[in-house]
PDB file of C-alpha atoms and ligand atoms in Angstrom:
ATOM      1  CA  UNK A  20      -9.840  22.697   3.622  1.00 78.00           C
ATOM      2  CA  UNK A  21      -6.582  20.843   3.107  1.00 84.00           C
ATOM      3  CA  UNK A  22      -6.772  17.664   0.789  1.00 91.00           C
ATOM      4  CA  UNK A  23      -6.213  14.523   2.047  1.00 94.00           C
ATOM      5  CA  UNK A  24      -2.336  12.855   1.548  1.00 95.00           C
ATOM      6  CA  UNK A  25      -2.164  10.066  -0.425  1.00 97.00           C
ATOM      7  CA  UNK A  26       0.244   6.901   1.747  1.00 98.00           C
ATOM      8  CA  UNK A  27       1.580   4.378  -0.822  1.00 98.00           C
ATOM      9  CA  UNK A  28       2.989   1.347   1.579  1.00 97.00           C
ATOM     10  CA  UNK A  29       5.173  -1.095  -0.468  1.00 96.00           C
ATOM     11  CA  UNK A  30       6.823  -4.000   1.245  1.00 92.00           C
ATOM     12  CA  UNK A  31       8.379  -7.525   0.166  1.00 83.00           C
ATOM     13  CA  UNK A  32       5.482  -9.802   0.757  1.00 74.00           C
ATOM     14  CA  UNK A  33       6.087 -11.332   3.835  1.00 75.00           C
ATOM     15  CA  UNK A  34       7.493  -8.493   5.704  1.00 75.00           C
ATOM     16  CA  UNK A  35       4.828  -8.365   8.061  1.00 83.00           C
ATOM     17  CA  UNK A  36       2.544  -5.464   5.930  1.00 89.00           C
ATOM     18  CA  UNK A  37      -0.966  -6.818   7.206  1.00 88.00           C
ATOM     19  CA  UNK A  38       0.336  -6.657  10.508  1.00 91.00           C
ATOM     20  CA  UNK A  39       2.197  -3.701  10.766  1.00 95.00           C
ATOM     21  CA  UNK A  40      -1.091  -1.552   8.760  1.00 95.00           C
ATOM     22  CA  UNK A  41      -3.473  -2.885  11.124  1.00 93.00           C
ATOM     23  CA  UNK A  42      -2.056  -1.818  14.382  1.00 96.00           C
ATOM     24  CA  UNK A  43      -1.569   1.611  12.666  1.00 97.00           C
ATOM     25  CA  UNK A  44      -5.148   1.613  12.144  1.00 95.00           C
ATOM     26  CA  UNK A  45      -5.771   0.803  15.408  1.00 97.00           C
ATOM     27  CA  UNK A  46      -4.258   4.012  16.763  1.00 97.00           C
ATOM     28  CA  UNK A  47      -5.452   5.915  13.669  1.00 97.00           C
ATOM     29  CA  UNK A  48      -8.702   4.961  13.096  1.00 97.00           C
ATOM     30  CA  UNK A  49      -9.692   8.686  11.339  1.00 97.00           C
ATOM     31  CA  UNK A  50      -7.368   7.228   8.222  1.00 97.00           C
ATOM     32  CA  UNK A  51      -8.932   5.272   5.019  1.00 97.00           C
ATOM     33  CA  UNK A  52      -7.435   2.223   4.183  1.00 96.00           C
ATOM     34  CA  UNK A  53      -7.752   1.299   0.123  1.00 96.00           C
ATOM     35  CA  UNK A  54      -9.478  -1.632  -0.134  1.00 97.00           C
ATOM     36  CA  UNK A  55      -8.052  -2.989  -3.474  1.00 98.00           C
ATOM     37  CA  UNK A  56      -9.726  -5.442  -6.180  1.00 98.00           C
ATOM     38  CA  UNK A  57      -8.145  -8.482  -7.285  1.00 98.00           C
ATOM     39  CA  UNK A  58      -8.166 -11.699  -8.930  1.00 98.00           C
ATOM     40  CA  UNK A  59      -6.380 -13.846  -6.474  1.00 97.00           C
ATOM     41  CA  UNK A  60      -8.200 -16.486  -4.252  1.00 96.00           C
ATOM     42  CA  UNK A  61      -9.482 -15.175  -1.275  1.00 97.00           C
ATOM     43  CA  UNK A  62      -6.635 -16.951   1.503  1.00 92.00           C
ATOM     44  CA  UNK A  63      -8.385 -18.278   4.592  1.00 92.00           C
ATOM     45  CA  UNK A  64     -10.407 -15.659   6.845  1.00 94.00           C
ATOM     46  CA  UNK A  65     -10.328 -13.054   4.083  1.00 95.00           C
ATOM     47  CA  UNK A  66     -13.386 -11.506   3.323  1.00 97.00           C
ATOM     48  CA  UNK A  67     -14.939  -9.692   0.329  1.00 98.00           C
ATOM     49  CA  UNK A  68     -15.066  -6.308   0.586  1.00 97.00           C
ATOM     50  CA  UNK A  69     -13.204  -6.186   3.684  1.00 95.00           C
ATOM     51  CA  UNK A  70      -9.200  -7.391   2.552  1.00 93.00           C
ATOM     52  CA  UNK A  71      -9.681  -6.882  -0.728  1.00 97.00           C
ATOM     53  CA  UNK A  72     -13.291  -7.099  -3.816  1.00 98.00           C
ATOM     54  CA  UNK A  73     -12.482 -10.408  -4.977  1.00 98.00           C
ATOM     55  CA  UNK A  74     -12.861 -10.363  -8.487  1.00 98.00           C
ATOM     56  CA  UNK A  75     -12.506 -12.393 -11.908  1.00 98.00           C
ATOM     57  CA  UNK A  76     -10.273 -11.885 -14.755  1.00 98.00           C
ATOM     58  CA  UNK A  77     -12.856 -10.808 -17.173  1.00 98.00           C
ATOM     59  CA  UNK A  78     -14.083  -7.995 -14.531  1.00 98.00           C
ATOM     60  CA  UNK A  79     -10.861  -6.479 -13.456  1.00 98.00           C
ATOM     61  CA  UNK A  80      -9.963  -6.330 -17.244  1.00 98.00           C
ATOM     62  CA  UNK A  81     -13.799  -4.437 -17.396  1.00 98.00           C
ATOM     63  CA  UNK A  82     -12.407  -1.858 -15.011  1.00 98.00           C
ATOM     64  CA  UNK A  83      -9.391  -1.484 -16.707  1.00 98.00           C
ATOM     65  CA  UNK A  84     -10.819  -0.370 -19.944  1.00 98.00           C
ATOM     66  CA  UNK A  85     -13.428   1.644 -18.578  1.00 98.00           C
ATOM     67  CA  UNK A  86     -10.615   3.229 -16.653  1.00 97.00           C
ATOM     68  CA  UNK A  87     -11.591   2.963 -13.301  1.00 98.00           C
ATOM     69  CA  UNK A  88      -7.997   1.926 -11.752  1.00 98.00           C
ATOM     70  CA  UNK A  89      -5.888   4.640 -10.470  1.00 97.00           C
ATOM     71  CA  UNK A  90      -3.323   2.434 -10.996  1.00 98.00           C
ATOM     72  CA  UNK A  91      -2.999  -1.875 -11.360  1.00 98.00           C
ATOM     73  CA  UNK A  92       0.001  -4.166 -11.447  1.00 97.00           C
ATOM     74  CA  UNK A  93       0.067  -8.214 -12.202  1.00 96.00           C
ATOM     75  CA  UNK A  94       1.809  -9.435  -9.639  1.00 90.00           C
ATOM     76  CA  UNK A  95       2.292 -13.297  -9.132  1.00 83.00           C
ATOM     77  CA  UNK A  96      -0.078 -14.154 -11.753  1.00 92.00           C
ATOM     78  CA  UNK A  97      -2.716 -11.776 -10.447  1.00 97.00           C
ATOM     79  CA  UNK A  98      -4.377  -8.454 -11.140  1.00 98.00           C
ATOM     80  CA  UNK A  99      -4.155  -5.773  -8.513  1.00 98.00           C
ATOM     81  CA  UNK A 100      -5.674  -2.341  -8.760  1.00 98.00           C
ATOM     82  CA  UNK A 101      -6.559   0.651  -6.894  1.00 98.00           C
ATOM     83  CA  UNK A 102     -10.220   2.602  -7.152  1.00 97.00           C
ATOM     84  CA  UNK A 103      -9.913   6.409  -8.370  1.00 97.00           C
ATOM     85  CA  UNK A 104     -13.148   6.863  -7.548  1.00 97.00           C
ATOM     86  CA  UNK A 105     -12.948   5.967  -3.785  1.00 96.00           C
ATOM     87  CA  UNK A 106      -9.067   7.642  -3.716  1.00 97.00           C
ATOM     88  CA  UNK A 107      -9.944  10.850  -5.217  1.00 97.00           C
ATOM     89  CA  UNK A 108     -13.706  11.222  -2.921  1.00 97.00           C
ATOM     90  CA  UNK A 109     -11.831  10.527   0.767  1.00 97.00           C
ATOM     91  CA  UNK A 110      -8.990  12.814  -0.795  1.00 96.00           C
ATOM     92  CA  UNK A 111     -11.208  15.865  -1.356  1.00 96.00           C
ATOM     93  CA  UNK A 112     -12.866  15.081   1.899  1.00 96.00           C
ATOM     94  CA  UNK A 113      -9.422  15.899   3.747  1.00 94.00           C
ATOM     95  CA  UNK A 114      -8.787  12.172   4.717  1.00 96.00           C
ATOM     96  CA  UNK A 115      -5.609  10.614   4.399  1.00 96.00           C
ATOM     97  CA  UNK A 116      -5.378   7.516   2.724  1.00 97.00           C
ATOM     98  CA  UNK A 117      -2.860   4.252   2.870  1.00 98.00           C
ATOM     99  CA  UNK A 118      -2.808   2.060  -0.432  1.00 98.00           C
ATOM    100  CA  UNK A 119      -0.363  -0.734   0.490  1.00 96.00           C
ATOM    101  CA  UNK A 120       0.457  -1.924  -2.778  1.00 96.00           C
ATOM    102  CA  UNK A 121       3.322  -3.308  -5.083  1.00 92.00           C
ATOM    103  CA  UNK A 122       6.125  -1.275  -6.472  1.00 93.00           C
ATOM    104  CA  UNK A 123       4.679  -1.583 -10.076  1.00 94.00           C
ATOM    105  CA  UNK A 124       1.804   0.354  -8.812  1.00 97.00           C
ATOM    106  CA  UNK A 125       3.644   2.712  -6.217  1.00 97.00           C
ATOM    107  CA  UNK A 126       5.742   3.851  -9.232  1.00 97.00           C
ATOM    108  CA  UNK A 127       2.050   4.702 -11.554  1.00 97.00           C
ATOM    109  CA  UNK A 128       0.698   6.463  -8.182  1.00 98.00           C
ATOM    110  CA  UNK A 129       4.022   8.420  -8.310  1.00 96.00           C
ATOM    111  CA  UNK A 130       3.747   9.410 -11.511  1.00 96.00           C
ATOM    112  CA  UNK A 131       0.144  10.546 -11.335  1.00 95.00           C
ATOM    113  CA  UNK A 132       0.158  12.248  -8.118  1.00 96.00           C
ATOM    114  CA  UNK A 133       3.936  13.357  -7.217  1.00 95.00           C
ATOM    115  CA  UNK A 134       2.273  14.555  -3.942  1.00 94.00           C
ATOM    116  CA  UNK A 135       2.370  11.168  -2.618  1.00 97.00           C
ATOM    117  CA  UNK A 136       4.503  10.442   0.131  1.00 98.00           C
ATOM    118  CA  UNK A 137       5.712   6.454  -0.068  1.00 98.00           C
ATOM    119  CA  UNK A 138       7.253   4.031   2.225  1.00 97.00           C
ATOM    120  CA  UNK A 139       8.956   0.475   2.002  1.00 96.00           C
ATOM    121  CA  UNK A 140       8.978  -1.754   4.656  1.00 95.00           C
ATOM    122  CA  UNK A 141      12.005  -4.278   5.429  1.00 91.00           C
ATOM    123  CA  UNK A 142      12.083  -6.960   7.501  1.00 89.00           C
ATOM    124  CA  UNK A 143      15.350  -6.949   9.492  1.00 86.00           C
ATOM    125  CA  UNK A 144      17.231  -9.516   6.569  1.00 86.00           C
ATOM    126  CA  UNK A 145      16.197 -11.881   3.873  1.00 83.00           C
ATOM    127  CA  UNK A 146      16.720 -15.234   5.984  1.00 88.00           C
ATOM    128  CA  UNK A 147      13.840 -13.369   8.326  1.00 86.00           C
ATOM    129  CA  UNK A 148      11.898 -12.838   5.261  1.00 85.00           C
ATOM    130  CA  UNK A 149      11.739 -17.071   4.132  1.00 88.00           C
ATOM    131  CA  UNK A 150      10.847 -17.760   7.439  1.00 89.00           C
ATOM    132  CA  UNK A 151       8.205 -15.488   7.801  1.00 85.00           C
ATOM    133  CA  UNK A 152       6.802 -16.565   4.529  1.00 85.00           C
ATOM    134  CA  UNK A 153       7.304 -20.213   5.510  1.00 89.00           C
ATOM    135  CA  UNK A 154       5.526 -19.973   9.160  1.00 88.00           C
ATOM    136  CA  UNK A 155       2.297 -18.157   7.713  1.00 79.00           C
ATOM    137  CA  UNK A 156       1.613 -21.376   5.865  1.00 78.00           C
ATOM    138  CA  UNK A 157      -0.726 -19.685   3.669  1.00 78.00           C
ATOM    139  CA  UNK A 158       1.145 -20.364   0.672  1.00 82.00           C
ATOM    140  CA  UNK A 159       2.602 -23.323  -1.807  1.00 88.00           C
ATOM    141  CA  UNK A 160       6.405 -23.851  -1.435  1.00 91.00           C
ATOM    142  CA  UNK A 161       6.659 -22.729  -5.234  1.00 91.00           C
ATOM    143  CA  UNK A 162       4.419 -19.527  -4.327  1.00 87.00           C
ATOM    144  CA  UNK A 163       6.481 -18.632  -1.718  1.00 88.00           C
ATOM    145  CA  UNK A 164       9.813 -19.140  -3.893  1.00 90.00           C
ATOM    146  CA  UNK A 165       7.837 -17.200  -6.186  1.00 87.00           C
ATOM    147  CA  UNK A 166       7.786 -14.364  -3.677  1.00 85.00           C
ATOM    148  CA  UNK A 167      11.499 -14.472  -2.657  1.00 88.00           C
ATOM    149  CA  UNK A 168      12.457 -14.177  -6.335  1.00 89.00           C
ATOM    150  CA  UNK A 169      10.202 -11.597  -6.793  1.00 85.00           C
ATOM    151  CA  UNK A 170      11.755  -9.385  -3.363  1.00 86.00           C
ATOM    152  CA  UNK A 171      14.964  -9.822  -4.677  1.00 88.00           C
ATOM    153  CA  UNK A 172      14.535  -7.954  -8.016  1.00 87.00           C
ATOM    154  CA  UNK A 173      12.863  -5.486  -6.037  1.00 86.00           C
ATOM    155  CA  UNK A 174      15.637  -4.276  -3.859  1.00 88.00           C
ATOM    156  CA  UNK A 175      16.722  -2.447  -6.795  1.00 90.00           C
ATOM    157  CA  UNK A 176      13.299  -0.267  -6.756  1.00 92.00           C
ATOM    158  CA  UNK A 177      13.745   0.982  -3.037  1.00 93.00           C
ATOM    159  CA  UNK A 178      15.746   4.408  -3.878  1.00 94.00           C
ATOM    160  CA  UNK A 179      12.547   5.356  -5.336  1.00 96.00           C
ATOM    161  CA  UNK A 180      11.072   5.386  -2.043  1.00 97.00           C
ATOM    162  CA  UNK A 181      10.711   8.693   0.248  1.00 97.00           C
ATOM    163  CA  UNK A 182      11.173   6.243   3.334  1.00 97.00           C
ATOM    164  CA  UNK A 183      12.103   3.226   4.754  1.00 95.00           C
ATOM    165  CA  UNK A 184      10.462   1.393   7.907  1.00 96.00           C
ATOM    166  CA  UNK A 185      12.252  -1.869   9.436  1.00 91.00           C
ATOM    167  CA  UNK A 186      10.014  -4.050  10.884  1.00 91.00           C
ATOM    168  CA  UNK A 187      11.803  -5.576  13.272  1.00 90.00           C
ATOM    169  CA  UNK A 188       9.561  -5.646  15.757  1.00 93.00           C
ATOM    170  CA  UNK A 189       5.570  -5.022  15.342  1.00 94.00           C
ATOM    171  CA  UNK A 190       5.764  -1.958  17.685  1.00 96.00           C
ATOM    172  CA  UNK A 191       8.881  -0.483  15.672  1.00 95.00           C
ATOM    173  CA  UNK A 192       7.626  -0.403  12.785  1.00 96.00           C
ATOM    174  CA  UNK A 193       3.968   0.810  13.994  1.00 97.00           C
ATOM    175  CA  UNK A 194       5.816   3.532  15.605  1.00 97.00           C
ATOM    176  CA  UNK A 195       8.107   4.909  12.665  1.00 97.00           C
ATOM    177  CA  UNK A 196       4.920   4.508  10.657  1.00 97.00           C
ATOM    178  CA  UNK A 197       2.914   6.535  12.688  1.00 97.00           C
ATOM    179  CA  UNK A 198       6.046   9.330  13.391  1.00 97.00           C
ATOM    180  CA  UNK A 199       6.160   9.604   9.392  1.00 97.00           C
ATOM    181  CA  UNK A 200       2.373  10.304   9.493  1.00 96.00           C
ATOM    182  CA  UNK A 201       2.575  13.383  11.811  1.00 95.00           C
ATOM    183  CA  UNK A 202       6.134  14.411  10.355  1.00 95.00           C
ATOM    184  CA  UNK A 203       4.428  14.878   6.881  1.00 95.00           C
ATOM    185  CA  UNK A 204       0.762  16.585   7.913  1.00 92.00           C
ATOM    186  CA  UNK A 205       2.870  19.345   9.683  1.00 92.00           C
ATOM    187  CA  UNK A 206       4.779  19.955   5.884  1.00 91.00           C
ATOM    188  CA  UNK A 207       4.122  23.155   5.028  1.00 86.00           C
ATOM    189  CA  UNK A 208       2.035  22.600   1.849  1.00 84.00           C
ATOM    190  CA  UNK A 209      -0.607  20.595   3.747  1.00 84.00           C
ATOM    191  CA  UNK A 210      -0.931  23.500   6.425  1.00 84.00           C
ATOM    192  CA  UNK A 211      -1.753  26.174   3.717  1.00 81.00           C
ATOM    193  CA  UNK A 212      -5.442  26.531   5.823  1.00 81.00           C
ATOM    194  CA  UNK A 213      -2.876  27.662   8.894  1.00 83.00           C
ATOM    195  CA  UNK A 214      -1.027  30.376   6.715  1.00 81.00           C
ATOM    196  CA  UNK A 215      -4.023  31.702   5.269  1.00 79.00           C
ATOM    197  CA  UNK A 216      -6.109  32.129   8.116  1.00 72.00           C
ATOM    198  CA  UNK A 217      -2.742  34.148  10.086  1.00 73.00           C
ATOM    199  CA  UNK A 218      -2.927  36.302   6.909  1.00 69.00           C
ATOM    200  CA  UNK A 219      -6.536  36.896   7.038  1.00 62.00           C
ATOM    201  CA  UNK A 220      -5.739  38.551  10.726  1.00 56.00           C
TER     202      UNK A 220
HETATM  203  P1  5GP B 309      -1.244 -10.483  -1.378  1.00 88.33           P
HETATM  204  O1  5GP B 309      -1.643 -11.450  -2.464  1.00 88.33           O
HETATM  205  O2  5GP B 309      -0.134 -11.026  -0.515  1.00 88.33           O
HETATM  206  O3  5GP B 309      -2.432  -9.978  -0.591  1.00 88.33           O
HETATM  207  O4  5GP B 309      -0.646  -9.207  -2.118  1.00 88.33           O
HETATM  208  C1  5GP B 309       0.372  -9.315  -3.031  1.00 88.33           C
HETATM  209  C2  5GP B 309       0.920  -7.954  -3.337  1.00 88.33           C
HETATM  210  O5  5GP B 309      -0.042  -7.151  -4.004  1.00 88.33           O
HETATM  211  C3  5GP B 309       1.334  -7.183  -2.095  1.00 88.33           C
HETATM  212  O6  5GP B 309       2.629  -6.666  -2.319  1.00 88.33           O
HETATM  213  C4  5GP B 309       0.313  -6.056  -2.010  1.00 88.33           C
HETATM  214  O7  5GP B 309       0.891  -4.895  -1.457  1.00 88.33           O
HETATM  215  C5  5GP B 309      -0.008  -5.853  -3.464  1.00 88.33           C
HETATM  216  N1  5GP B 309      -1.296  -5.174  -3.700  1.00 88.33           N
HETATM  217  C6  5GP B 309      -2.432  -5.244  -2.976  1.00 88.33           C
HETATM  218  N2  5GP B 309      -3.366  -4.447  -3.504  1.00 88.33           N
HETATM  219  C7  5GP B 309      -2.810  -3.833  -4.563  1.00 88.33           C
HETATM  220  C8  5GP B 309      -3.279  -2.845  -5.509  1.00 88.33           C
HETATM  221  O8  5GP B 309      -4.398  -2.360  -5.479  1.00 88.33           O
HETATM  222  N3  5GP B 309      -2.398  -2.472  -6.478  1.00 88.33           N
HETATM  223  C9  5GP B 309      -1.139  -2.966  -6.567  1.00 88.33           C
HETATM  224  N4  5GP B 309      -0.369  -2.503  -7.532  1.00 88.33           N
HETATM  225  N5  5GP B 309      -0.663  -3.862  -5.685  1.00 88.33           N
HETATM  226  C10 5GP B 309      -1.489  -4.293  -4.704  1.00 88.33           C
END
């Protein structure tokens, strides 16, 4: 059986991520979405184990030194990380998986596993960004300043990225998502099964 590729989404926070991901899962429900632990607040709606396994400090850092994170990042005062546990199981089971994540961590995945194919998603300009961050009224004027800052230092990391999505529109974006999906399970490497089985004829 063919592994499972590994999906690293990046995207400036605020460019519509949460939105974009969860129409693709819509139309591709047979893929695993990561869900990550963290230290941050839940945000209104979110639920445990669902968005993300809320955690403290002193239990993230736990995980870290028992070296359960495939990778982790501090981003806006907060711990991040990714199960390898979790990853590595739906991998070997053939299942693609999506960790949408920051570029600290997209740069550790692609380190770790070079197999991984990775995508950043745009909105259409910056102004679009700040008003998108400002209209989902989740967050503090200073957090959200926070987050612009942050998005501007990483335009810089984007060339590290096999491709970018705009999301211009919801369905756009869904729809180059979803075209870079099929485009890289028909790569040769992940069809090895195919090319075997013709040369067991
Ligand atoms: P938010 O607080 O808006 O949910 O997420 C903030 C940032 O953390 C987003 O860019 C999101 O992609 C990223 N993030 C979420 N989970 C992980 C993770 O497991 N690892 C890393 N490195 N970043 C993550």
């Amino acid at each position: 059986m063919n592994k499972g590729t590994l999906v690293v989404v990046s995207g400036f926070s605020g460019a519509g991520k949460g939105t974009v991901l969860s129409q693709v899962f819509q139309r591709r429900p047979d893929l695993y979405f990561s869900v990550s632990f963290t230290t941050r607040a839940p945000r209104t709606g979110e639920q445990d184990g669902v968005d993300y396994h809320f955690i403290t400090r002193e239990a993230f850092e736990e995980r870290i030194h028992r070296g359960e994170f495939l990778e982790y990042a501090e981003y806006v005062g907060n711990y991040y990380g990714t199960s390898l546990k979790v990853i590595q199981e739906k991998l070997d089971q053939g299942i693609d998986v999506i960790l949408e994540i920051e570029i600290q961590g997209a740069a550790k995945v692609r380190e770790k596993m070079p197999e991984a194919v990775s995508l950043f998603l745009v909105p259409p300009s910056f102004e679009e960004l700040s008003r998108r961050l400002h209209s989902r009224g989740t967050d503090s004027e200073e957090t959200i300043q926070q987050r612009l800052a942050t998005a501007r230092r990483e335009v810089k990391e984007i060339v590290n990225y096999d491709y970018i999505v705009v999301n211009d529109t919801v369905e756009q974006a869904v729809g180059e998502i979803l075209a870079i999906l099929v485009a890289e399970s028909c790569r040769r490497e992940r069809r090895r099964d195919l090319i075997e089985g013709v040369n067991g004829l």
